[in-house]
Short mmCIF file of C-alpha atoms in Angstrom, two decimals:
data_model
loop_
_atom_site.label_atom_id
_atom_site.label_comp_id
_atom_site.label_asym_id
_atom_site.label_seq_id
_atom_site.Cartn_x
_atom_site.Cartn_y
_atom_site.Cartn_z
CA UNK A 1 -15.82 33.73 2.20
CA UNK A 2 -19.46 32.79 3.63
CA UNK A 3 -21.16 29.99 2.72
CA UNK A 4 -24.15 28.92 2.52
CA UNK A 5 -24.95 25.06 4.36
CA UNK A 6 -27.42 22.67 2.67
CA UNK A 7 -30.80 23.03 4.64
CA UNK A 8 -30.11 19.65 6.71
CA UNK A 9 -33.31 20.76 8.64
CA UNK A 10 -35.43 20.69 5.54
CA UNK A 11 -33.86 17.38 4.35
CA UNK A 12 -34.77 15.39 7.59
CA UNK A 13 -38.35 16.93 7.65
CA UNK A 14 -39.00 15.49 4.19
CA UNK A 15 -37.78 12.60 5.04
CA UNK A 16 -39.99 11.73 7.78
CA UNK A 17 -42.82 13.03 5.95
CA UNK A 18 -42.36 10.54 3.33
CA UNK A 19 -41.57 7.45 5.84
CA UNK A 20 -42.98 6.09 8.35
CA UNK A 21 -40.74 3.53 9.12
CA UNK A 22 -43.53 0.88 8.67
CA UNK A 23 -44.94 1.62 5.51
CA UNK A 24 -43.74 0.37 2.02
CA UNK A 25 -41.59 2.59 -0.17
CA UNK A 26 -43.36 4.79 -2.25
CA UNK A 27 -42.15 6.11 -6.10
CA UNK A 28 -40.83 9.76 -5.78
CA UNK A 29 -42.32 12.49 -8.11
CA UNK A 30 -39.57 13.87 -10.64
CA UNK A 31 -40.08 16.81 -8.57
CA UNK A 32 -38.74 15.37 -5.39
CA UNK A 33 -36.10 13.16 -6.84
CA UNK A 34 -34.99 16.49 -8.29
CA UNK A 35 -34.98 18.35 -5.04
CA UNK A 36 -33.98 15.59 -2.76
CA UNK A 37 -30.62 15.06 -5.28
CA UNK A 38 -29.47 18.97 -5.48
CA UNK A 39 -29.80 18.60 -1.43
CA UNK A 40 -27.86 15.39 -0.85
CA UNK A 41 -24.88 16.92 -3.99
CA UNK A 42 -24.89 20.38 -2.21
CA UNK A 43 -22.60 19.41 0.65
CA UNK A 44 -19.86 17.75 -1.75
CA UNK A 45 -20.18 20.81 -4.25
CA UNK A 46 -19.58 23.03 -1.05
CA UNK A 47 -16.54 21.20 0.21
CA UNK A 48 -14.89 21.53 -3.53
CA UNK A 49 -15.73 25.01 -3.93
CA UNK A 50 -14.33 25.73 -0.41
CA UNK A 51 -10.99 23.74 -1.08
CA UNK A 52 -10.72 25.88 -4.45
CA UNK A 53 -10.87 29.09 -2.00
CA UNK A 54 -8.42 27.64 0.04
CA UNK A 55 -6.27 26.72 -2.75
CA UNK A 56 -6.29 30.59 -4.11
CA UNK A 57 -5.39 31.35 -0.75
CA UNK A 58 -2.54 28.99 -0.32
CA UNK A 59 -1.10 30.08 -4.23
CA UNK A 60 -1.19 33.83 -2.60
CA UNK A 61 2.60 35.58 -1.56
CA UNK A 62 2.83 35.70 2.33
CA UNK A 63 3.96 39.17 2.02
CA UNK A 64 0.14 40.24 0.00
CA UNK A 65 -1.70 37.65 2.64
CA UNK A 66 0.29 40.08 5.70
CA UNK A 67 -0.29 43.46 3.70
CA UNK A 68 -4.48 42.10 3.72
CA UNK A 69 -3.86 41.44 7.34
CA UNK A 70 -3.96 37.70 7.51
CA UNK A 71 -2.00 36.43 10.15
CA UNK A 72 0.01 33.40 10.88
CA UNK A 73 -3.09 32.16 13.12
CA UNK A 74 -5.66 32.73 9.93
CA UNK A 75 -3.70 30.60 8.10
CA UNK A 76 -3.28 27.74 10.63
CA UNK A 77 -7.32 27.67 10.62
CA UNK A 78 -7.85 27.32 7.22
CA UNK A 79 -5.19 24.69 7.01
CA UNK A 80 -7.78 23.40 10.10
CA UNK A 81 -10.43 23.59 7.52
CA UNK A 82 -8.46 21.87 4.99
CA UNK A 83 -7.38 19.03 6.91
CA UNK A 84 -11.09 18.50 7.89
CA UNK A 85 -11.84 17.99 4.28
CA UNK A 86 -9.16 16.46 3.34
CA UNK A 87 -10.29 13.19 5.70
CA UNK A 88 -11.82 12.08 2.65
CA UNK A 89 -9.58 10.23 0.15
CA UNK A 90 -11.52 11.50 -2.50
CA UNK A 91 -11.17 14.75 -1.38
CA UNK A 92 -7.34 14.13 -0.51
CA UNK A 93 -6.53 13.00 -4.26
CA UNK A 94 -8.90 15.99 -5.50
CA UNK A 95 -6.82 18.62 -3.77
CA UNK A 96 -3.85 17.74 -6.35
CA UNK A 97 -6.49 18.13 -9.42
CA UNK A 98 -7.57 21.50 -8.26
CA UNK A 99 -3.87 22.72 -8.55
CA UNK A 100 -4.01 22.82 -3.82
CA UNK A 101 -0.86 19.68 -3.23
CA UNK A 102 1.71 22.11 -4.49
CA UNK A 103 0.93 25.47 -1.99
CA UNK A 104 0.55 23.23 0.31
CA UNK A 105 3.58 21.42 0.29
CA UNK A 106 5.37 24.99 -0.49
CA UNK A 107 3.78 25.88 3.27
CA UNK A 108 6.06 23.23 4.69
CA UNK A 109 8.71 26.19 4.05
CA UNK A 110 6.72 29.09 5.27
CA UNK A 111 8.83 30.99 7.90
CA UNK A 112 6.20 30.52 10.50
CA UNK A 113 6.59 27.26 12.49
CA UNK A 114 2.53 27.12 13.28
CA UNK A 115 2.50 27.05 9.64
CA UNK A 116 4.98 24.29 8.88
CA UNK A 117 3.64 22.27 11.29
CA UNK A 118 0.21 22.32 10.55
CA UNK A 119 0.89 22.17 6.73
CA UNK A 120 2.93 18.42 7.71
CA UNK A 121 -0.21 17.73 9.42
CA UNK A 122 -2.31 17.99 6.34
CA UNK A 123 -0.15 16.14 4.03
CA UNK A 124 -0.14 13.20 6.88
CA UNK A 125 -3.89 13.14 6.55
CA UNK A 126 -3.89 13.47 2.79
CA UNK A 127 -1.61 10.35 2.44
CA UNK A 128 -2.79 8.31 5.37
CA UNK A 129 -3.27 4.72 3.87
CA UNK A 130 -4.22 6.47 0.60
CA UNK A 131 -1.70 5.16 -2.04
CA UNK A 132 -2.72 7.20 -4.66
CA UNK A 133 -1.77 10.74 -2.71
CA UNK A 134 1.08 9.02 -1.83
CA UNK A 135 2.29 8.64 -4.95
CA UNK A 136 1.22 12.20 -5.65
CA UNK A 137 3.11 13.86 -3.28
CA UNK A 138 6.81 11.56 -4.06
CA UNK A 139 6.07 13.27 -7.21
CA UNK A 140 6.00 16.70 -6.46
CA UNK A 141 9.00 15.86 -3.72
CA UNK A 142 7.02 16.28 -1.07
CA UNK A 143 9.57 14.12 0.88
CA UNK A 144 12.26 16.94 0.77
CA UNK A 145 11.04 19.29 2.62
CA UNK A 146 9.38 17.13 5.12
CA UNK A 147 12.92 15.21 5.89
CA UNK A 148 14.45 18.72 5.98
CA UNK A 149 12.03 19.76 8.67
CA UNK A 150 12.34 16.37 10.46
CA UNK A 151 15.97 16.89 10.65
CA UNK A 152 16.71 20.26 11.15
CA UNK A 153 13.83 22.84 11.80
CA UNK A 154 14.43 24.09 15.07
CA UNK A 155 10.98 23.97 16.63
CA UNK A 156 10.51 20.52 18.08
CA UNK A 157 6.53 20.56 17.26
CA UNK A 158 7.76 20.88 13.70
CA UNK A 159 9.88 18.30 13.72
CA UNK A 160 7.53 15.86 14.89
CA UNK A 161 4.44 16.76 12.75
CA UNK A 162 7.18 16.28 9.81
CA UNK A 163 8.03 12.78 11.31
CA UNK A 164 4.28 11.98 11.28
CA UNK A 165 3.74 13.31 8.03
CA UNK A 166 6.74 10.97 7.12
CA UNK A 167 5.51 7.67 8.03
CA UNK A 168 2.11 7.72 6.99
CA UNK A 169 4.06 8.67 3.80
CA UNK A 170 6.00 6.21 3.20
CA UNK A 171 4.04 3.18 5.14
CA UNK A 172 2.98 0.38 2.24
CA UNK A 173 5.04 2.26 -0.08
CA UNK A 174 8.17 0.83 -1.42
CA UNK A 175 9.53 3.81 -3.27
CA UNK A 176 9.23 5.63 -0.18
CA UNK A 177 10.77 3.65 2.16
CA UNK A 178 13.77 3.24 -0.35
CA UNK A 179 13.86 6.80 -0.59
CA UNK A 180 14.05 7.28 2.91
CA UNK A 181 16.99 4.93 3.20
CA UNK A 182 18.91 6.82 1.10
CA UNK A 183 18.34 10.02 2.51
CA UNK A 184 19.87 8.54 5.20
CA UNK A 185 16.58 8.44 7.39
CA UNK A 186 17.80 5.93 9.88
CA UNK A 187 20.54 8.10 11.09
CA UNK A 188 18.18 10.87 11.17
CA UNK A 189 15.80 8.35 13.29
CA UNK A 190 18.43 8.21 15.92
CA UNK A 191 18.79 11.52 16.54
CA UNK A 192 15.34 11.73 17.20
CA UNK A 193 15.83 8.72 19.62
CA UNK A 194 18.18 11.13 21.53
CA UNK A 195 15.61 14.20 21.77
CA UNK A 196 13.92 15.16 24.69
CA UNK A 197 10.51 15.18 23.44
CA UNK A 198 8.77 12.01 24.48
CA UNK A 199 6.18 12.52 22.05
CA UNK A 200 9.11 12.90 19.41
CA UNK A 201 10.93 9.69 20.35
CA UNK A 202 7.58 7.51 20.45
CA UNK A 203 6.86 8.44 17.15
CA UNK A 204 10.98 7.84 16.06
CA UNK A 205 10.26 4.54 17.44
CA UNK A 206 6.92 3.18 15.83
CA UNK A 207 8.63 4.05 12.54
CA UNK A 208 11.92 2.39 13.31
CA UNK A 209 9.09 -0.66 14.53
CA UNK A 210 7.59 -0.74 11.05
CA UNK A 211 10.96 -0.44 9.16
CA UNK A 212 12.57 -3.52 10.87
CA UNK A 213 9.56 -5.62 10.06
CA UNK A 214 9.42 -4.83 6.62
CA UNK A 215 12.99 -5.33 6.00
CA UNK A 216 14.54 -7.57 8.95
CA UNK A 217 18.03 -7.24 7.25
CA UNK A 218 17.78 -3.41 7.88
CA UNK A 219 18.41 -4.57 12.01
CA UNK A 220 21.99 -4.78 10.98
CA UNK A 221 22.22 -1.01 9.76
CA UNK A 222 20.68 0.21 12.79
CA UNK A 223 23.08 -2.10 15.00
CA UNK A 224 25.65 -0.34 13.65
CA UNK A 225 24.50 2.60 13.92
CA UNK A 226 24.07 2.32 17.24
CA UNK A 227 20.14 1.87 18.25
CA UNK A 228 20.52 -0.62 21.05
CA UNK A 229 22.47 1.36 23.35
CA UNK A 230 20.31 4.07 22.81
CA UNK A 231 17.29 1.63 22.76
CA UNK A 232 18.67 0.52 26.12
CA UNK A 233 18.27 3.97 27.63
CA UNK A 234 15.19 4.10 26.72
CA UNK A 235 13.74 1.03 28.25
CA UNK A 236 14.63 2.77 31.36
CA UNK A 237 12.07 6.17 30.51
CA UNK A 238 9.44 7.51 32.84
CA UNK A 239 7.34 6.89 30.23
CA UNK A 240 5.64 3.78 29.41
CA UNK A 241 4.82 4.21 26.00
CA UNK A 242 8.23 4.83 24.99
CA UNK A 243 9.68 2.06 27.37
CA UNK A 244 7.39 -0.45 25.87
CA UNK A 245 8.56 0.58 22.15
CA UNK A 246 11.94 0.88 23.13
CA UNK A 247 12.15 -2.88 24.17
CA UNK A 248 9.98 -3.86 20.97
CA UNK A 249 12.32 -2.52 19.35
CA UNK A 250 15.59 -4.53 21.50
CA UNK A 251 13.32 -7.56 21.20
CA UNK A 252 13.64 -7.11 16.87
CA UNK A 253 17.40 -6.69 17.22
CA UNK A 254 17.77 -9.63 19.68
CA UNK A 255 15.42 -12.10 17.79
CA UNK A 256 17.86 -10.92 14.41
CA UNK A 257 20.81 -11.53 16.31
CA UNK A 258 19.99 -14.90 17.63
CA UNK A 259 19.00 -15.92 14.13
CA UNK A 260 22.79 -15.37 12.87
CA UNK A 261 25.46 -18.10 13.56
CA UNK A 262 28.35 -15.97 13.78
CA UNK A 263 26.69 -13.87 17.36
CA UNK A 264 28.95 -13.76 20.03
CA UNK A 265 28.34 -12.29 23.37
CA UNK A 266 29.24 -8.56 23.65
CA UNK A 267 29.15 -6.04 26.31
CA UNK A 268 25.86 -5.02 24.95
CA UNK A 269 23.95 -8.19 26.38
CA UNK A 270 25.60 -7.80 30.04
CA UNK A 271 24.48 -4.11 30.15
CA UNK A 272 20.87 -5.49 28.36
CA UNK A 273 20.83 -7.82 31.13
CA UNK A 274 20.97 -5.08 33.91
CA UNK A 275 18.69 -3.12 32.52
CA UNK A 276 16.14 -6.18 32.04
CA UNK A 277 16.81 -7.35 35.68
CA UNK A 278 16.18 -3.34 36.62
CA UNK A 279 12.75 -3.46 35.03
CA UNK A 280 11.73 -6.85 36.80
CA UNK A 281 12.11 -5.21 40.03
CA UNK A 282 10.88 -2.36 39.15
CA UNK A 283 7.54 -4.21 38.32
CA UNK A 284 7.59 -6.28 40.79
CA UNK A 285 7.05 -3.37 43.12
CA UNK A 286 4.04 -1.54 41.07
CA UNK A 287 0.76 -1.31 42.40
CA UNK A 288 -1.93 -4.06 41.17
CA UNK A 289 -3.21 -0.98 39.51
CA UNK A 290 0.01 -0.50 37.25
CA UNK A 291 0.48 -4.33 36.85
CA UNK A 292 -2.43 -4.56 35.04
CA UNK A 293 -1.70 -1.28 32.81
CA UNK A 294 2.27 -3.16 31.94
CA UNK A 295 0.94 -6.24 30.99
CA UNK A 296 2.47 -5.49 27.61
CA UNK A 297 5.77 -4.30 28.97
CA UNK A 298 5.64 -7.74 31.39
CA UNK A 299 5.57 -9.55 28.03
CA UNK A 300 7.68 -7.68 26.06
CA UNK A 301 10.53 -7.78 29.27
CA UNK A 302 10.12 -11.77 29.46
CA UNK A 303 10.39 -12.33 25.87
CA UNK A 304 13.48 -10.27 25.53
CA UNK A 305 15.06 -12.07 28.20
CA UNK A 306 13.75 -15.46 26.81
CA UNK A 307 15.61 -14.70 23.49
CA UNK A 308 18.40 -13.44 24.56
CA UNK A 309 19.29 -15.69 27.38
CA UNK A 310 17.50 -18.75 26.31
CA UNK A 311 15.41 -19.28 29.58
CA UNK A 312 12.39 -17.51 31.05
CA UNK A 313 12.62 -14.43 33.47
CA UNK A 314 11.97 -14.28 37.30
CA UNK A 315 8.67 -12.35 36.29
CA UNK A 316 7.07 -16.08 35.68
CA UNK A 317 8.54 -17.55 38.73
CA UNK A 318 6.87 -13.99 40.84
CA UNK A 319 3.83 -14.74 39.13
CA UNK A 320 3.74 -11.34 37.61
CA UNK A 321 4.15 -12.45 33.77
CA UNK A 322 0.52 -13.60 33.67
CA UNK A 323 -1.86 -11.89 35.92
CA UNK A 324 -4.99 -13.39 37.58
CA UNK A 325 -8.11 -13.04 35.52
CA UNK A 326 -5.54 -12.48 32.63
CA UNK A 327 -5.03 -14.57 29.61
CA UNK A 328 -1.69 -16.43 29.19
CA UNK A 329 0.71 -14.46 27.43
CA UNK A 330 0.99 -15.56 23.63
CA UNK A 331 3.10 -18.76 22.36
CA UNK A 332 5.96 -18.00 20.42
CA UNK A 333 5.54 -19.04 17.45
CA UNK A 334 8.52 -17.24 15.91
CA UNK A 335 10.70 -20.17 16.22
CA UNK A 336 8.15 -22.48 15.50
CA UNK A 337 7.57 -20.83 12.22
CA UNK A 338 11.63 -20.74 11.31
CA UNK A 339 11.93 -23.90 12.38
CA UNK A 340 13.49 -26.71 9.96
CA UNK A 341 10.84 -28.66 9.06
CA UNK A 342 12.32 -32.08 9.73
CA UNK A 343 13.12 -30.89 13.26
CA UNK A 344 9.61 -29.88 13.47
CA UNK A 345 8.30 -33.59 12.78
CA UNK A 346 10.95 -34.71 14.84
CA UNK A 347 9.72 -32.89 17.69
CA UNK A 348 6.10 -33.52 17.32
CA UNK A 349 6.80 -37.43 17.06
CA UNK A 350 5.29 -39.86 19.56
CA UNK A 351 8.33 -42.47 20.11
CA UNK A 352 6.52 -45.32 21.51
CA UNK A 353 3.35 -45.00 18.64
CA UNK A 354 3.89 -47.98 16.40
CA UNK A 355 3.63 -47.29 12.44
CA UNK A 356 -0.04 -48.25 11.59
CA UNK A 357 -0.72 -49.94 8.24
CA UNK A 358 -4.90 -49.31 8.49
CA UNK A 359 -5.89 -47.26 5.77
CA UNK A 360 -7.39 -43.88 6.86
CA UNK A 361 -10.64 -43.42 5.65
CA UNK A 362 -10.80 -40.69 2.70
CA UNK A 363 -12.42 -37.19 3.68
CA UNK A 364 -15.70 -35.89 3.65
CA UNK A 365 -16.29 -33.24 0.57
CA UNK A 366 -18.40 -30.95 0.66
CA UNK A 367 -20.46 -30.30 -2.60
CA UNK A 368 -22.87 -32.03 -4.74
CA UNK A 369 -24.12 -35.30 -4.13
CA UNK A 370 -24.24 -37.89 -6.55
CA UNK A 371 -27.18 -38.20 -8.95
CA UNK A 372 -30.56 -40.86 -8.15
CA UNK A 373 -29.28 -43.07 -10.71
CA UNK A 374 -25.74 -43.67 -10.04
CA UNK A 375 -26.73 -43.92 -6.39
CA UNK A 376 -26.12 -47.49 -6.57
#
């Protein structure tokens, strides 16, 4: 399936012929309009035509594509191709109109794991912070097979391209996210919390990140559940990336917890507490080098403790919570922003400032000034 490119080379050469860069714009000749417009539309006509071959390819039965001798590999490039082209949303939402969405979701099921995966990989570009594939591909329950392959397809890889796929599915999108509730995705979440794959796990946790922020009640269900003792093992992983998610994630539960009037200590806290007191040590003994490069786990370690045991961590006494040549670490402002407000006035009172009776003067607006003869 050659094709032929737009001539690029010819394109530029015209152009400088015609500019300068100093000289004023001159009218183009029907002539050149024409030829400079087929040149410029030649690329997108390409790109549609190509996505049409791939589409015929896709609607083809794997056993025909095998008897041709195209291979698992040929297929994984031209899903390559695909997901190259796909990068633009207009192409994304044109790949349902030229009959492509379906095959492709249908290759989430293909009984070759390069294939599944890359297939989820595609659809996670397709729908990436493009509502209007998103909504394409919750219609032709695209979410089905993609939670089936998060949860049970036995090649890790596949798994975790389906969790990708996943959230860039459902991010911004209510019916998604509800969906994924009651497939019963959180439960599904935390047994990707328990995998092996590091890769897997951050990616578990940056979802579970972005649930708990759009629905703070949801910290309950995963309480339950049991995320923080999990959560708590995982503040204690070799690596950082999923240590600093894990305790973004304990900081969510703790700041939900402390907001309820019924909490009570638990067992939970004292084991939170070793874990915390583990991690200050074992920053306080990092090279300057690695200090700098856990400033957000520094934070994130402080705050937790802050929350949960209402006074600041050793890190600030060490000096280690706020580096020199660093910035101070961020207010919180989470309190401040629950706060009643009447406490909030109470606080910012000055006692000994006696009520004044002078009349403040009355703002400056900004806009039109009054007219020359009512200036008087």
């Amino acid at each position: 399936m050659a094709k032929e490119n737009p001539n690029w080379e010819g394109l530029l050469k015209w152009s400088l012929s015609h500019s300068d860069g100093t000289g004023s714009a001159r009218n183009l000749s029907e002539e050149d309009r024409r030829w400079f417009m087929e040149a410029m539309q030649a690329q997108s006509v390409d790109v549609i035509r190509r996505m049409k071959e791939i589409t015929l390819v896709m609607q083809t039965p794997e056993q025909v594509l095998e008897s041709q001798g195209v291979t698992p590999q040929d297929i994984e490039d031209m899903l390559d191709e695909l997901q190259e082209h796909v990068e633009s949303i207009d192409n994304a939402n044109d790949l349902h109109s030229i009959g492509g969405l379906v095959p492709l979701l249908g290759y989430l099921k293909n009984s070759h794991s390069i294939i599944r995966a890359k297939a989820a990989e595609v659809v996670c570009t397709i729908v990436q912070n493009n509502p209007k594939s998103q909504q394409l591909v919750m219609e032709a329950n695209g979410l089905e097979p993609l939670l089936s392959n998060f949860t049970s397809d036995p090649d890790v890889t596949v798994r975790t391209k389906a969790l990708g796929a996943i959230s860039s599915l459902i991010r911004h999108n209510k019916p998604g996210i509800a969906a994924f509730r009651l497939a019963n995705g959180y439960a599904a979440l935390r047994d990707a919390l328990s995998s092996e794959s590091e890769r897997f796990q951050r990616k578990a946790l940056n979802l579970i990140h972005y649930l708990l922020q759009e629905n703070h009640s949801d910290c309950g269900v995963v309480t339950e559940l049991g995320f923080p003792r999990i959560m708590m093992h995982l503040a204690s992983s070799e690596d950082a990336v999923v240590r600093e998610a894990a305790l973004q994630g304990l900081l969510e539960l703790a700041r939900y917890r402390s907001g309820k009037s019924d909490a009570s200590p638990s067992e939970e806290e004292d084991k939170l507490k070793q874990i915390l007191q583990e991690r200050i040590e074992g920053i306080s003994e990092m090279s300057a080098e690695d200090l700098v490069a856990a400033r957000e786990e520094r934070q994130l370690v402080d705050s937790l403790w802050s929350t949960c045991y209402n006074e600041p961590s050793s890190l600030r006494e060490r000096g280690l919570l706020a580096l020199p040549g660093e910035d101070a670490p961020p207010p919180d402002i989470a309190s401040k922003h629950f706060e009643p407000p009447l406490r909030a006035w109470g606080a910012n009172r000055n006692p000994d400032a006696k009520y004044s009776t002078k009349k403040e003067e009355a703002p400056l607006l900004l806009g039109p000034g009054p007219s020359s003869g009512n200036a008087s």
